[in-house]
mmCIF file of C-alpha atoms and ligand atoms in Angstrom:
data_model
loop_
_atom_site.group_PDB
_atom_site.id
_atom_site.type_symbol
_atom_site.label_atom_id
_atom_site.label_comp_id
_atom_site.label_asym_id
_atom_site.label_seq_id
_atom_site.Cartn_x
_atom_site.Cartn_y
_atom_site.Cartn_z
ATOM 1 C CA MET A 972 4.423 -29.071 3.507
ATOM 2 C CA HIS A 973 4.619 -25.866 5.517
ATOM 3 C CA ALA A 974 5.089 -22.149 4.926
ATOM 4 C CA ILE A 975 5.406 -21.092 1.304
ATOM 5 C CA GLU A 976 8.452 -18.951 0.483
ATOM 6 C CA ASN A 977 7.961 -15.209 0.336
ATOM 7 C CA HIS A 978 8.538 -13.951 -3.179
ATOM 8 C CA PRO A 979 6.197 -12.560 -5.838
ATOM 9 C CA PRO A 980 4.685 -14.864 -8.458
ATOM 10 C CA ASP A 981 6.444 -15.249 -11.774
ATOM 11 C CA SER A 982 5.313 -12.697 -14.294
ATOM 12 C CA ASP A 983 5.555 -14.567 -17.571
ATOM 13 C CA THR A 984 5.176 -11.821 -20.169
ATOM 14 C CA ARG A 985 3.049 -14.084 -22.409
ATOM 15 C CA HIS A 986 0.688 -15.127 -19.625
ATOM 16 C CA PRO A 987 1.281 -12.548 -16.917
ATOM 17 C CA GLU A 988 -0.176 -13.122 -13.521
ATOM 18 C CA ALA A 989 -0.092 -11.007 -10.354
ATOM 19 C CA MET A 990 -0.691 -11.664 -6.682
ATOM 20 C CA LEU A 991 -3.225 -9.140 -5.386
ATOM 21 C CA PHE A 992 -4.943 -8.791 -2.053
ATOM 22 C CA GLU A 993 -7.733 -6.321 -2.810
ATOM 23 C CA ILE A 994 -9.489 -4.319 -5.478
ATOM 24 C CA GLN A 995 -11.091 -1.213 -4.019
ATOM 25 C CA ARG A 996 -13.698 0.656 -6.007
ATOM 26 C CA LEU A 997 -14.863 4.280 -5.710
ATOM 27 C CA SER A 998 -11.680 5.431 -4.004
ATOM 28 C CA THR A 999 -11.132 9.178 -3.751
ATOM 29 C CA GLU A 1000 -7.782 9.079 -1.943
ATOM 30 C CA ASP A 1001 -5.455 7.494 -4.482
ATOM 31 C CA GLY A 1002 -5.240 10.175 -7.139
ATOM 32 C CA PRO A 1003 -7.639 12.482 -8.978
ATOM 33 C CA GLY A 1004 -11.327 11.705 -9.417
ATOM 34 C CA ILE A 1005 -13.018 8.421 -8.618
ATOM 35 C CA ARG A 1006 -10.576 5.554 -8.864
ATOM 36 C CA THR A 1007 -10.363 1.816 -8.727
ATOM 37 C CA THR A 1008 -7.309 0.837 -6.710
ATOM 38 C CA VAL A 1009 -5.630 -2.503 -7.280
ATOM 39 C CA PHE A 1010 -3.554 -3.633 -4.298
ATOM 40 C CA PHE A 1011 -0.507 -5.773 -5.106
ATOM 41 C CA LYS A 1012 0.581 -8.236 -2.428
ATOM 42 C CA GLY A 1013 4.196 -8.213 -1.279
ATOM 43 C CA CYS A 1014 6.231 -5.291 0.022
ATOM 44 C CA SER A 1015 9.926 -4.549 0.407
ATOM 45 C CA LEU A 1016 9.339 -2.520 3.580
ATOM 46 C CA ALA A 1017 7.710 -3.488 6.852
ATOM 47 C CA CYS A 1018 6.745 -0.145 8.374
ATOM 48 C CA THR A 1019 5.856 -0.221 12.052
ATOM 49 C CA TRP A 1020 2.684 1.750 11.258
ATOM 50 C CA CYS A 1021 1.680 -0.300 8.184
ATOM 51 C CA HIS A 1022 -2.064 -0.036 7.549
ATOM 52 C CA ASN A 1023 -2.113 -3.114 5.353
ATOM 53 C CA PRO A 1024 -0.196 -5.788 7.259
ATOM 54 C CA GLU A 1025 -1.708 -8.370 4.916
ATOM 55 C CA SER A 1026 0.180 -6.679 2.082
ATOM 56 C CA ILE A 1027 3.694 -7.407 3.336
ATOM 57 C CA SER A 1028 3.967 -11.107 2.529
ATOM 58 C CA ALA A 1029 3.913 -11.853 -1.191
ATOM 59 C CA GLN A 1030 2.114 -15.128 -0.517
ATOM 60 C CA PRO A 1031 -1.504 -15.957 0.346
ATOM 61 C CA GLN A 1032 -2.283 -15.830 4.075
ATOM 62 C CA LEU A 1033 -5.097 -17.211 6.181
ATOM 63 C CA HIS A 1034 -6.962 -14.908 8.520
ATOM 64 C CA TRP A 1035 -9.878 -15.416 10.863
ATOM 65 C CA ILE A 1036 -12.607 -12.807 11.408
ATOM 66 C CA ALA A 1037 -14.039 -13.327 14.890
ATOM 67 C CA SER A 1038 -17.209 -11.302 14.317
ATOM 68 C CA ARG A 1039 -18.310 -13.621 11.482
ATOM 69 C CA CYS A 1040 -17.567 -16.936 13.186
ATOM 70 C CA ILE A 1041 -20.572 -19.053 14.263
ATOM 71 C CA GLY A 1042 -18.400 -21.604 16.078
ATOM 72 C CA CYS A 1043 -19.436 -24.620 13.976
ATOM 73 C CA GLY A 1044 -15.976 -26.239 14.009
ATOM 74 C CA THR A 1045 -16.085 -27.205 10.323
ATOM 75 C CA CYS A 1046 -12.707 -25.594 9.650
ATOM 76 C CA CYS A 1047 -11.019 -27.714 12.341
ATOM 77 C CA THR A 1048 -12.418 -30.915 10.853
ATOM 78 C CA GLU A 1049 -11.441 -29.943 7.322
ATOM 79 C CA CYS A 1050 -7.854 -28.918 7.999
ATOM 80 C CA PRO A 1051 -5.507 -31.656 6.749
ATOM 81 C CA GLU A 1052 -2.652 -30.325 8.868
ATOM 82 C CA GLY A 1053 -4.466 -30.201 12.217
ATOM 83 C CA ALA A 1054 -3.587 -26.513 12.395
ATOM 84 C CA LEU A 1055 -6.884 -25.260 13.826
ATOM 85 C CA ASP A 1056 -8.400 -25.429 17.271
ATOM 86 C CA LEU A 1057 -11.818 -24.210 18.434
ATOM 87 C CA SER A 1058 -12.339 -23.088 22.027
ATOM 88 C CA ALA A 1059 -14.605 -20.702 23.877
ATOM 89 C CA ASP A 1060 -12.305 -17.905 22.735
ATOM 90 C CA GLY A 1061 -12.770 -18.797 19.079
ATOM 91 C CA VAL A 1062 -10.525 -20.428 16.499
ATOM 92 C CA THR A 1063 -6.775 -20.394 16.898
ATOM 93 C CA ILE A 1064 -4.426 -21.023 13.977
ATOM 94 C CA ASP A 1065 -1.132 -22.824 14.479
ATOM 95 C CA ARG A 1066 0.769 -20.945 11.794
ATOM 96 C CA THR A 1067 3.754 -23.286 12.075
ATOM 97 C CA ARG A 1068 1.507 -26.031 10.668
ATOM 98 C CA CYS A 1069 -0.783 -24.060 8.353
ATOM 99 C CA THR A 1070 0.217 -24.283 4.679
ATOM 100 C CA ASN A 1071 -2.342 -21.661 3.568
ATOM 101 C CA CYS A 1072 -3.999 -24.316 1.409
ATOM 102 C CA GLY A 1073 -7.400 -22.630 1.837
ATOM 103 C CA GLN A 1074 -9.408 -25.801 2.519
ATOM 104 C CA CYS A 1075 -10.838 -24.424 5.762
ATOM 105 C CA ALA A 1076 -11.821 -21.163 4.096
ATOM 106 C CA ALA A 1077 -13.543 -23.022 1.271
ATOM 107 C CA GLU A 1078 -15.733 -24.923 3.756
ATOM 108 C CA CYS A 1079 -16.398 -22.171 6.305
ATOM 109 C CA PRO A 1080 -20.145 -21.424 6.092
ATOM 110 C CA SER A 1081 -19.865 -17.814 7.225
ATOM 111 C CA THR A 1082 -16.704 -16.562 5.463
ATOM 112 C CA ALA A 1083 -15.023 -16.138 8.844
ATOM 113 C CA MET A 1084 -11.972 -17.948 7.454
ATOM 114 C CA GLU A 1085 -10.457 -16.259 4.466
ATOM 115 C CA ILE A 1086 -7.357 -16.582 2.373
ATOM 116 C CA ILE A 1087 -5.964 -13.156 1.556
ATOM 117 C CA GLY A 1088 -4.152 -13.074 -1.762
ATOM 118 C CA THR A 1089 -5.399 -14.120 -5.175
ATOM 119 C CA ARG A 1090 -3.583 -14.640 -8.439
ATOM 120 C CA TRP A 1091 -5.062 -12.591 -11.266
ATOM 121 C CA SER A 1092 -4.422 -12.935 -14.970
ATOM 122 C CA LEU A 1093 -3.913 -9.749 -16.923
ATOM 123 C CA ASP A 1094 -7.053 -10.228 -19.009
ATOM 124 C CA ASN A 1095 -9.250 -10.840 -15.980
ATOM 125 C CA LEU A 1096 -7.877 -7.865 -14.081
ATOM 126 C CA VAL A 1097 -8.281 -5.484 -17.007
ATOM 127 C CA HIS A 1098 -11.833 -6.757 -17.535
ATOM 128 C CA GLU A 1099 -12.575 -6.218 -13.830
ATOM 129 C CA VAL A 1100 -11.325 -2.635 -13.561
ATOM 130 C CA LEU A 1101 -12.897 -1.551 -16.854
ATOM 131 C CA LYS A 1102 -16.316 -2.244 -15.309
ATOM 132 C CA ASP A 1103 -15.808 1.123 -13.562
ATOM 133 C CA ARG A 1104 -15.029 3.026 -16.721
ATOM 134 C CA ALA A 1105 -18.161 5.193 -16.481
ATOM 135 C CA TYR A 1106 -17.012 6.508 -13.069
ATOM 136 C CA PHE A 1107 -13.585 7.366 -14.445
ATOM 137 C CA ALA A 1108 -15.060 9.263 -17.362
ATOM 138 C CA SER A 1109 -17.489 11.295 -15.262
ATOM 139 C CA SER A 1110 -15.009 12.204 -12.483
ATOM 140 C CA GLY A 1111 -11.629 12.510 -14.169
ATOM 141 C CA GLY A 1112 -10.533 9.396 -12.311
ATOM 142 C CA GLY A 1113 -8.847 6.182 -13.337
ATOM 143 C CA VAL A 1114 -6.967 3.206 -11.987
ATOM 144 C CA THR A 1115 -4.302 3.241 -9.265
ATOM 145 C CA ALA A 1116 -1.871 0.400 -8.615
ATOM 146 C CA GLY A 1117 -0.975 0.279 -4.909
ATOM 147 C CA GLY A 1118 -0.035 -2.299 -2.344
ATOM 148 C CA GLY A 1119 2.148 -3.602 -0.909
ATOM 149 C CA GLU A 1120 4.685 -2.500 -3.478
ATOM 150 C CA PRO A 1121 3.481 -2.815 -7.078
ATOM 151 C CA GLY A 1122 7.027 -2.210 -8.337
ATOM 152 C CA LEU A 1123 7.980 -5.686 -7.091
ATOM 153 C CA GLN A 1124 5.742 -7.149 -9.801
ATOM 154 C CA ALA A 1125 6.978 -4.752 -12.475
ATOM 155 C CA PRO A 1126 6.493 -6.887 -15.638
ATOM 156 C CA PHE A 1127 2.845 -7.468 -14.788
ATOM 157 C CA LEU A 1128 2.400 -3.882 -13.643
ATOM 158 C CA ALA A 1129 3.796 -2.598 -16.930
ATOM 159 C CA ALA A 1130 1.553 -4.875 -18.994
ATOM 160 C CA PHE A 1131 -1.474 -3.842 -16.928
ATOM 161 C CA LEU A 1132 -0.812 -0.108 -17.221
ATOM 162 C CA ARG A 1133 0.027 -0.369 -20.921
ATOM 163 C CA THR A 1134 -3.317 -2.051 -21.578
ATOM 164 C CA LEU A 1135 -5.143 0.632 -19.609
ATOM 165 C CA LYS A 1136 -3.408 3.373 -21.583
ATOM 166 C CA GLN A 1137 -4.525 1.653 -24.796
ATOM 167 C CA GLU A 1138 -8.037 2.015 -23.355
ATOM 168 C CA SER A 1139 -7.399 5.732 -22.606
ATOM 169 C CA ILE A 1140 -7.645 5.221 -18.830
ATOM 170 C CA HIS A 1141 -5.717 7.544 -16.470
ATOM 171 C CA THR A 1142 -3.133 5.505 -14.546
ATOM 172 C CA ALA A 1143 -1.409 6.075 -11.201
ATOM 173 C CA VAL A 1144 1.150 4.075 -9.237
ATOM 174 C CA ASP A 1145 1.263 4.401 -5.450
ATOM 175 C CA THR A 1146 4.742 3.300 -4.407
ATOM 176 C CA CYS A 1147 7.104 3.170 -1.453
ATOM 177 C CA GLY A 1148 9.954 3.448 -3.965
ATOM 178 C CA CYS A 1149 11.945 0.501 -2.615
ATOM 179 C CA PHE A 1150 12.575 -1.747 -5.615
ATOM 180 C CA SER A 1151 15.126 -2.195 -8.377
ATOM 181 C CA GLY A 1152 15.558 1.043 -10.332
ATOM 182 C CA ARG A 1153 15.500 -0.959 -13.574
ATOM 183 C CA SER A 1154 11.837 -1.716 -12.906
ATOM 184 C CA LEU A 1155 11.019 1.949 -13.425
ATOM 185 C CA ASP A 1156 11.791 1.585 -17.129
ATOM 186 C CA ASP A 1157 9.140 -1.134 -17.324
ATOM 187 C CA PHE A 1158 6.162 0.784 -16.004
ATOM 188 C CA LEU A 1159 6.868 4.542 -15.978
ATOM 189 C CA PRO A 1160 6.112 4.964 -19.696
ATOM 190 C CA PHE A 1161 2.511 3.921 -18.991
ATOM 191 C CA THR A 1162 2.052 5.895 -15.754
ATOM 192 C CA ASP A 1163 0.327 9.278 -15.711
ATOM 193 C CA LEU A 1164 0.814 9.972 -12.008
ATOM 194 C CA VAL A 1165 3.219 8.637 -9.383
ATOM 195 C CA LEU A 1166 2.208 8.824 -5.725
ATOM 196 C CA TYR A 1167 5.532 8.439 -3.943
ATOM 197 C CA ASP A 1168 6.008 7.873 -0.224
ATOM 198 C CA LEU A 1169 8.777 9.800 1.505
ATOM 199 C CA LYS A 1170 8.441 8.683 5.074
ATOM 200 C CA GLU A 1171 11.605 9.588 6.942
ATOM 201 C CA ILE A 1172 14.639 11.516 5.733
ATOM 202 C CA ASP A 1173 17.158 10.215 8.272
ATOM 203 C CA PRO A 1174 18.485 6.885 6.891
ATOM 204 C CA ASN A 1175 19.020 5.324 10.315
ATOM 205 C CA ARG A 1176 15.550 6.229 11.522
ATOM 206 C CA HIS A 1177 14.124 5.080 8.177
ATOM 207 C CA ARG A 1178 15.769 1.714 8.695
ATOM 208 C CA MET A 1179 14.524 1.552 12.279
ATOM 209 C CA PHE A 1180 10.903 2.253 11.259
ATOM 210 C CA THR A 1181 10.708 0.327 7.979
ATOM 211 C CA GLY A 1182 13.494 -2.271 7.990
ATOM 212 C CA CYS A 1183 15.410 -0.545 5.134
ATOM 213 C CA ALA A 1184 17.517 2.557 4.670
ATOM 214 C CA ASN A 1185 16.182 5.160 2.254
ATOM 215 C CA ALA A 1186 19.058 5.481 -0.273
ATOM 216 C CA ARG A 1187 17.386 3.411 -2.987
ATOM 217 C CA ILE A 1188 14.083 5.214 -2.432
ATOM 218 C CA LEU A 1189 15.738 8.609 -2.919
ATOM 219 C CA ASP A 1190 17.679 7.337 -5.960
ATOM 220 C CA ASN A 1191 14.527 6.055 -7.644
ATOM 221 C CA LEU A 1192 12.783 9.336 -6.970
ATOM 222 C CA GLN A 1193 15.586 11.217 -8.705
ATOM 223 C CA THR A 1194 15.278 8.857 -11.674
ATOM 224 C CA ILE A 1195 11.587 9.711 -11.919
ATOM 225 C CA ARG A 1196 12.443 13.390 -11.736
ATOM 226 C CA ALA A 1197 15.000 12.947 -14.556
ATOM 227 C CA ARG A 1198 12.385 11.205 -16.735
ATOM 228 C CA MET A 1199 9.971 14.061 -16.140
ATOM 229 C CA ALA A 1200 12.633 16.647 -16.976
ATOM 230 C CA ALA A 1201 13.184 14.810 -20.273
ATOM 231 C CA GLY A 1202 9.483 15.167 -21.056
ATOM 232 C CA ALA A 1203 8.714 11.479 -20.496
ATOM 233 C CA SER A 1204 6.113 9.867 -18.225
ATOM 234 C CA PRO A 1205 4.980 10.295 -15.577
ATOM 235 C CA GLY A 1206 3.364 13.630 -16.222
ATOM 236 C CA GLU A 1207 2.756 14.256 -12.552
ATOM 237 C CA LEU A 1208 4.390 13.445 -9.205
ATOM 238 C CA TRP A 1209 2.833 13.606 -5.753
ATOM 239 C CA ILE A 1210 4.769 12.988 -2.548
ATOM 240 C CA ARG A 1211 3.058 11.494 0.501
ATOM 241 C CA THR A 1212 4.423 11.435 4.041
ATOM 242 C CA PRO A 1213 2.713 9.363 6.739
ATOM 243 C CA VAL A 1214 2.734 11.424 9.930
ATOM 244 C CA ILE A 1215 3.157 8.929 12.752
ATOM 245 C CA PRO A 1216 3.405 9.850 16.450
ATOM 246 C CA ASP A 1217 6.740 8.874 18.035
ATOM 247 C CA ALA A 1218 8.162 8.200 14.557
ATOM 248 C CA THR A 1219 7.882 10.457 11.490
ATOM 249 C CA ALA A 1220 5.863 13.220 13.182
ATOM 250 C CA THR A 1221 8.841 15.399 14.045
ATOM 251 C CA GLU A 1222 9.695 18.918 12.954
ATOM 252 C CA ALA A 1223 13.174 17.721 11.920
ATOM 253 C CA ASN A 1224 11.765 15.044 9.636
ATOM 254 C CA ILE A 1225 9.174 17.225 7.920
ATOM 255 C CA ALA A 1226 11.680 20.056 7.453
ATOM 256 C CA GLY A 1227 14.306 17.565 6.238
ATOM 257 C CA ILE A 1228 11.977 16.023 3.650
ATOM 258 C CA GLY A 1229 10.998 19.514 2.515
ATOM 259 C CA HIS A 1230 14.632 20.575 2.084
ATOM 260 C CA TRP A 1231 15.308 17.414 0.085
ATOM 261 C CA ILE A 1232 12.320 18.012 -2.210
ATOM 262 C CA ALA A 1233 13.367 21.638 -2.704
ATOM 263 C CA ASP A 1234 16.955 20.620 -3.522
ATOM 264 C CA HIS A 1235 16.270 17.602 -5.741
ATOM 265 C CA LEU A 1236 12.745 17.867 -7.146
ATOM 266 C CA ARG A 1237 12.192 21.575 -7.644
ATOM 267 C CA GLY A 1238 9.238 22.215 -9.907
ATOM 268 C CA ALA A 1239 8.470 18.512 -10.344
ATOM 269 C CA VAL A 1240 6.116 17.922 -7.399
ATOM 270 C CA SER A 1241 2.555 19.151 -7.724
ATOM 271 C CA ARG A 1242 1.345 17.921 -4.337
ATOM 272 C CA TRP A 1243 3.001 17.018 -1.020
ATOM 273 C CA GLU A 1244 0.518 15.478 1.339
ATOM 274 C CA LEU A 1245 1.058 14.876 5.048
ATOM 275 C CA CYS A 1246 -1.174 11.924 5.985
ATOM 276 C CA ALA A 1247 -2.227 11.830 9.636
ATOM 277 C CA PHE A 1248 -1.937 8.533 11.540
ATOM 278 C CA ASN A 1249 -5.001 6.533 12.517
ATOM 279 C CA ASN A 1250 -5.338 3.094 14.050
ATOM 280 C CA LEU A 1251 -8.271 1.811 11.994
ATOM 281 C CA CYS A 1252 -6.226 -1.166 10.866
ATOM 282 C CA ARG A 1253 -5.787 -2.700 14.324
ATOM 283 C CA ASP A 1254 -8.263 -5.522 13.643
ATOM 284 C CA LYS A 1255 -6.226 -6.569 10.603
ATOM 285 C CA TYR A 1256 -3.295 -7.331 12.906
ATOM 286 C CA LEU A 1257 -5.537 -9.361 15.211
ATOM 287 C CA ARG A 1258 -6.794 -11.433 12.278
ATOM 288 C CA LEU A 1259 -3.204 -12.297 11.385
ATOM 289 C CA ASP A 1260 -2.355 -13.107 15.037
ATOM 290 C CA ARG A 1261 0.055 -10.221 15.156
ATOM 291 C CA ASP A 1262 0.550 -7.713 17.908
ATOM 292 C CA TRP A 1263 0.652 -4.083 16.769
ATOM 293 C CA PRO A 1264 2.565 -1.743 19.077
ATOM 294 C CA LEU A 1265 0.687 1.297 17.725
ATOM 295 C CA LYS A 1266 -2.803 -0.085 18.392
ATOM 296 C CA ALA A 1267 -3.522 2.253 21.308
ATOM 297 C CA ASN A 1268 -1.784 5.333 19.906
ATOM 298 C CA PRO A 1269 -4.126 8.338 19.847
ATOM 299 C CA LEU A 1270 -4.812 10.441 16.791
ATOM 300 C CA LEU A 1271 -2.683 13.532 16.322
ATOM 301 C CA SER A 1272 -4.258 16.889 17.097
ATOM 302 C CA ARG A 1273 -5.383 19.274 14.394
ATOM 303 C CA ASP A 1274 -2.952 21.856 15.823
ATOM 304 C CA MET A 1275 -0.073 19.408 15.388
ATOM 305 C CA MET A 1276 -0.978 18.686 11.763
ATOM 306 C CA GLU A 1277 -1.351 22.414 11.028
ATOM 307 C CA HIS A 1278 1.999 23.053 12.709
ATOM 308 C CA LEU A 1279 3.790 20.366 10.686
ATOM 309 C CA ALA A 1280 2.138 21.600 7.494
ATOM 310 C CA ASP A 1281 3.453 25.113 8.290
ATOM 311 C CA ILE A 1282 6.927 23.661 8.743
ATOM 312 C CA ALA A 1283 6.579 21.924 5.398
ATOM 313 C CA ARG A 1284 5.490 25.190 3.727
ATOM 314 C CA CYS A 1285 8.558 26.976 5.141
ATOM 315 C CA SER A 1286 11.025 24.254 4.114
ATOM 316 C CA GLY A 1287 11.838 25.634 0.682
ATOM 317 C CA VAL A 1288 9.140 23.930 -1.385
ATOM 318 C CA ASP A 1289 6.359 25.816 -3.147
ATOM 319 C CA PRO A 1290 3.967 26.335 -0.193
ATOM 320 C CA ASP A 1291 0.960 25.759 -2.440
ATOM 321 C CA ILE A 1292 1.837 22.094 -2.935
ATOM 322 C CA VAL A 1293 1.555 21.290 0.805
ATOM 323 C CA HIS A 1294 -1.650 19.685 2.102
ATOM 324 C CA TRP A 1295 -2.558 17.486 5.013
ATOM 325 C CA SER A 1296 -5.256 14.872 5.324
ATOM 326 C CA GLY A 1297 -6.750 12.414 7.775
ATOM 327 C CA SER A 1298 -8.691 12.426 11.010
ATOM 328 C CA THR A 1299 -7.476 14.319 14.071
ATOM 329 C CA GLN A 1300 -8.463 14.494 17.740
ATOM 330 C CA CYS A 1301 -11.381 16.712 18.664
ATOM 331 C CA PRO A 1302 -10.060 19.712 20.592
ATOM 332 C CA VAL A 1303 -10.629 19.507 24.370
ATOM 333 C CA THR A 1304 -13.204 22.156 25.398
HETATM 334 S S1 LIG B 2269 -5.336 -22.978 5.204
HETATM 335 FE FE1 LIG B 2269 -6.767 -23.857 6.684
HETATM 336 S S2 LIG B 2269 -7.021 -25.979 6.037
HETATM 337 FE FE2 LIG B 2269 -5.178 -25.252 5.019
HETATM 338 S S3 LIG B 2269 -3.528 -25.810 6.428
HETATM 339 FE FE3 LIG B 2269 -4.126 -23.716 6.952
HETATM 340 S S4 LIG B 2269 -5.593 -23.959 8.589
HETATM 341 FE FE4 LIG B 2269 -5.421 -25.964 7.588
HETATM 342 S S1 LIG B 2270 -15.819 -23.006 9.862
HETATM 343 FE FE1 LIG B 2270 -15.951 -20.767 9.921
HETATM 344 S S2 LIG B 2270 -17.717 -20.354 11.212
HETATM 345 FE FE2 LIG B 2270 -17.146 -22.489 11.581
HETATM 346 S S3 LIG B 2270 -15.742 -22.384 13.357
HETATM 347 FE FE3 LIG B 2270 -14.483 -22.299 11.518
HETATM 348 S S4 LIG B 2270 -14.221 -20.095 11.152
HETATM 349 FE FE4 LIG B 2270 -15.943 -20.309 12.555
#
């Protein structure tokens, strides 16, 4: 048996189950207040700058963390497929043989081998996130579903958010917008806030950077806007644009996104955030044996982010909704 096919787990509505790759507590970047963010595994895009490369495949994946490895060789002995080799450079994984069975990870004494991706039942996940309820209450926070693309597991997502709303928890969905528009009807009624990525306005460049054109993403965004205009959920919409050197960080793109928001979403967006590139995720690519062309890209300068934010403010949107975030280069003195 070799690689498992790449599609999300079944979401039986009686016994729903989701494939997740992380639950992050005390987050302050995924909506208002202190939040617990649940990361769904599996994405419809494959952005060149992706900060969560482990999120793209919908299936569990093995990774090896060099800094934790004590070189004992247990994993190599345990692997039934002979997919592992230990040398002076560490452990190498033959991914054409690895079935992601997890046997090596289970026996590794130092957690250097890990399987990313765990199936969660609805009851267990709700129980887990409600442990943070006191933080939500004191900060005006809540739970955010991110990924990956949570909309690809819409039946589970809807059941999860519905249960949280029954518990009076604020809910947010962080989405790239690339999924079947019918899925919106499943989960929007239980979503207080949508954090929606608009990365690149030119469809050809969008396809070049992410693997998909942006027509469906723009269509879904207009559906959300129509729901809001009808007084339905979500109550709030934020747009986020990753600002990536040699890709989305152009005046034409920022102005183009701004014009589109002004033309199609007027009055509906309460925040448009330009998110500055960083390369903190480069080790994640190494652990998955993947090269990352952006690994040596420098941070953008503060002047550049201010300049692009000014362009955004002059693009026709309400200037007060424009913000930028992220680390920038120290100015040369
Ligand atoms: S997960 Fe580990 S034990 Fe299982 S096939 Fe892959 S390398 Fe071998
Ligand atoms: S079992 Fe763990 S610690 Fe030992 S060689 Fe394998 S990855 Fe390293």
